[in-house]
C-alpha cells in the first residue's frame, strides 16, 4: 500500500541554493522509498540521471521556474536541453501574467511550444494557484484541456 503511494510522489528540491549534497540526498531518498521521480531544476538533471541509474526513479525538470514569465522559445529551449540531459518529464510553469491579462491564446501557445519541444515526453503545467482567482484557475484548466485535445 505505501509502495503504491510512493510511486505517485515527485520528490522535489527546487531551491536556487540547493547544493550537490542536498540533491544527492534527494536522490537517495527517492531510491530508498521508490518514489516516482525527483523533480529538480534543469542544471541538476544530468547529475540526478547518473545518480539514479537503474533505480526506476524518473528525473523531472522544471521549465520556466519559478515565475513562468519566460518567453515561449526560452521554455522550449530549456525543455529540449533538459531532455538531452536525461529528463523524462517536464513540469512547466504557466505564464500567470498572460493568464491574468486574459491572453488565453498566448497561454495556450506557450503550453504548445513546450509540448512540441518535449517531443512526446510527458508535460505537466504548474499553476501557481495562490496567485490566481477561482475563475482564473478554471480558465487555465480549460486551456490545458483544450491543448491536450489538439495534440
Coordinates of N, CA, C and O in Angstrom, one line a residue, residues 64-119:
X64 N 10.8 27.2 -16.9 CA 10.2 28.5 -16.7 C 10.0 28.7 -15.2 O 9.2 29.6 -14.8
X65 N 10.7 28.0 -14.4 CA 10.5 28.1 -12.9 C 11.4 29.2 -12.4 O 12.5 29.4 -12.8
X66 N 10.9 30.0 -11.5 CA 9.6 29.8 -10.7 C 8.5 30.7 -11.2 O 7.4 30.5 -10.8
X67 N 8.8 31.6 -12.1 CA 7.8 32.6 -12.4 C 6.9 32.3 -13.6 O 5.8 32.8 -13.7
X68 N 7.3 31.5 -14.6 CA 6.6 31.2 -15.8 C 6.5 32.3 -16.8 O 5.9 32.2 -17.8
X69 N 7.3 33.4 -16.5 CA 7.2 34.6 -17.3 C 8.2 34.6 -18.5 O 8.3 35.6 -19.2
X70 N 8.9 33.5 -18.7 CA 9.9 33.4 -19.8 C 9.1 33.4 -21.1 O 8.0 33.0 -21.2
X71 N 9.8 33.9 -22.2 CA 9.1 33.8 -23.5 C 9.1 32.3 -23.9 O 9.9 31.5 -23.4
X72 N 8.1 32.0 -24.7 CA 7.9 30.6 -25.0 C 9.1 29.9 -25.7 O 9.4 28.7 -25.4
X73 N 9.8 30.6 -26.5 CA 11.0 29.9 -27.1 C 12.1 29.6 -26.1 O 12.8 28.6 -26.3
X74 N 12.2 30.4 -25.1 CA 13.1 30.0 -24.0 C 12.7 28.8 -23.2 O 13.5 27.9 -23.0
X75 N 11.4 28.7 -22.9 CA 10.9 27.5 -22.3 C 11.1 26.3 -23.2 O 11.4 25.2 -22.7
X76 N 10.8 26.4 -24.5 CA 11.0 25.3 -25.4 C 12.5 24.9 -25.5 O 12.8 23.7 -25.4
X77 N 13.4 25.8 -25.5 CA 14.8 25.5 -25.5 C 15.2 24.8 -24.2 O 16.0 23.8 -24.2
X78 N 14.7 25.4 -23.1 CA 15.1 24.7 -21.8 C 14.5 23.3 -21.7 O 15.2 22.4 -21.2
X79 N 13.4 23.1 -22.3 CA 12.8 21.7 -22.4 C 13.7 20.8 -23.2 O 14.0 19.7 -22.7
X80 N 14.1 21.3 -24.4 CA 15.0 20.4 -25.2 C 16.3 20.1 -24.5 O 16.8 18.9 -24.5
X81 N 16.9 21.1 -23.8 CA 18.1 20.8 -23.1 C 18.0 19.9 -21.9 O 18.8 19.1 -21.6
X82 N 16.9 20.1 -21.2 CA 16.6 19.2 -20.1 C 16.4 17.7 -20.5 O 16.9 16.8 -19.9
X83 N 15.7 17.6 -21.6 CA 15.6 16.2 -22.2 C 16.9 15.6 -22.6 O 17.2 14.4 -22.4
X84 N 17.7 16.4 -23.3 CA 19.0 16.0 -23.7 C 19.9 15.5 -22.5 O 20.7 14.6 -22.6
X85 N 19.7 16.2 -21.4 CA 20.5 15.9 -20.2 C 19.9 14.7 -19.5 O 20.6 14.2 -18.5
X86 N 18.7 14.2 -19.9 CA 18.2 13.0 -19.3 C 16.9 13.1 -18.6 O 16.4 12.1 -18.0
X87 N 16.2 14.3 -18.6 CA 14.9 14.4 -18.0 C 13.9 13.5 -18.8 O 14.1 13.3 -20.0
X88 N 13.0 12.9 -18.0 CA 12.0 12.0 -18.6 C 10.6 12.7 -18.6 O 9.6 12.0 -19.0
X89 N 10.5 13.8 -18.0 CA 9.2 14.5 -17.9 C 9.5 16.0 -17.6 O 10.5 16.3 -17.0
X90 N 8.6 16.9 -18.1 CA 8.8 18.3 -17.9 C 7.6 18.9 -17.1 O 6.5 18.6 -17.4
X91 N 7.9 19.7 -16.1 CA 6.9 20.5 -15.4 C 7.1 21.9 -15.7 O 8.1 22.5 -15.3
X92 N 6.2 22.5 -16.5 CA 6.4 23.9 -16.9 C 5.5 24.8 -16.0 O 4.4 24.4 -15.6
X93 N 6.0 26.0 -15.8 CA 5.2 27.0 -15.1 C 4.4 27.8 -16.1 O 4.9 28.4 -17.0
X94 N 3.1 27.8 -15.8 CA 2.2 28.6 -16.7 C 2.5 30.1 -16.5 O 2.8 30.6 -15.4
X95 N 2.3 30.8 -17.6 CA 2.6 32.3 -17.6 C 1.4 33.0 -16.9 O 0.3 33.2 -17.5
X96 N 1.5 33.2 -15.6 CA 0.4 33.8 -14.8 C 0.0 35.2 -15.3 O -1.1 35.5 -15.4
X97 N 1.0 36.0 -15.7 CA 0.7 37.4 -16.2 C -0.2 37.3 -17.4 O -1.1 38.1 -17.6
X98 N 0.2 36.4 -18.3 CA -0.7 36.3 -19.6 C -2.1 35.8 -19.2 O -3.1 36.3 -19.8
X99 N -2.2 34.9 -18.3 CA -3.5 34.4 -17.9 C -4.3 35.5 -17.2 O -5.5 35.7 -17.6
X100 N -3.7 36.3 -16.3 CA -4.4 37.4 -15.7 C -4.8 38.5 -16.6 O -5.7 39.2 -16.4
X101 N -4.0 38.6 -17.7 CA -4.3 39.6 -18.8 C -5.4 39.1 -19.8 O -5.6 39.8 -20.8
X102 N -5.9 37.9 -19.5 CA -6.9 37.3 -20.4 C -6.3 37.0 -21.8 O -7.1 36.9 -22.7
X103 N -5.0 36.8 -21.9 CA -4.4 36.4 -23.1 C -4.4 34.9 -23.2 O -3.3 34.2 -23.2
X104 N -5.5 34.3 -23.3 CA -5.7 32.8 -23.2 C -5.0 32.1 -24.4 O -4.4 31.1 -24.2
X105 N -5.1 32.7 -25.6 CA -4.4 32.2 -26.7 C -2.9 32.1 -26.5 O -2.2 31.2 -26.9
X106 N -2.3 33.2 -25.9 CA -0.9 33.3 -25.6 C -0.5 32.2 -24.6 O 0.6 31.5 -24.8
X107 N -1.3 32.0 -23.6 CA -1.0 30.9 -22.7 C -1.1 29.5 -23.3 O -0.2 28.7 -23.1
X108 N -2.1 29.3 -24.2 CA -2.2 28.1 -24.9 C -0.9 27.8 -25.8 O -0.4 26.8 -25.9
X109 N -0.5 28.9 -26.5 CA 0.6 28.8 -27.4 C 1.9 28.5 -26.6 O 2.8 27.8 -27.1
X110 N 2.0 29.1 -25.4 CA 3.1 28.8 -24.5 C 3.2 27.3 -24.2 O 4.3 26.7 -24.2
X111 N 2.1 26.8 -23.8 CA 2.0 25.4 -23.5 C 2.3 24.5 -24.7 O 3.1 23.6 -24.6
X112 N 1.8 24.9 -25.8 CA 2.0 24.1 -27.1 C 3.5 24.1 -27.4 O 4.1 23.1 -27.9
X113 N 4.2 25.3 -27.2 CA 5.6 25.3 -27.5 C 6.4 24.3 -26.7 O 7.3 23.7 -27.2
X114 N 6.1 24.2 -25.4 CA 6.8 23.3 -24.6 C 6.4 21.8 -24.9 O 7.3 20.9 -25.0
X115 N 5.1 21.6 -25.2 CA 4.7 20.2 -25.5 C 5.4 19.8 -26.8 O 5.8 18.7 -26.9
X116 N 5.4 20.7 -27.8 CA 6.1 20.4 -29.1 C 7.6 20.1 -28.8 O 8.1 19.1 -29.3
X117 N 8.3 20.9 -28.0 CA 9.7 20.7 -27.7 C 9.9 19.4 -27.0 O 10.9 18.7 -27.1
X118 N 8.9 19.0 -26.2 CA 9.0 17.7 -25.4 C 9.0 16.5 -26.3 O 9.3 15.4 -25.8
X119 N 8.5 16.6 -27.5 CA 8.5 15.5 -28.5 C 8.0 14.2 -27.9 O 8.7 13.2 -28.0

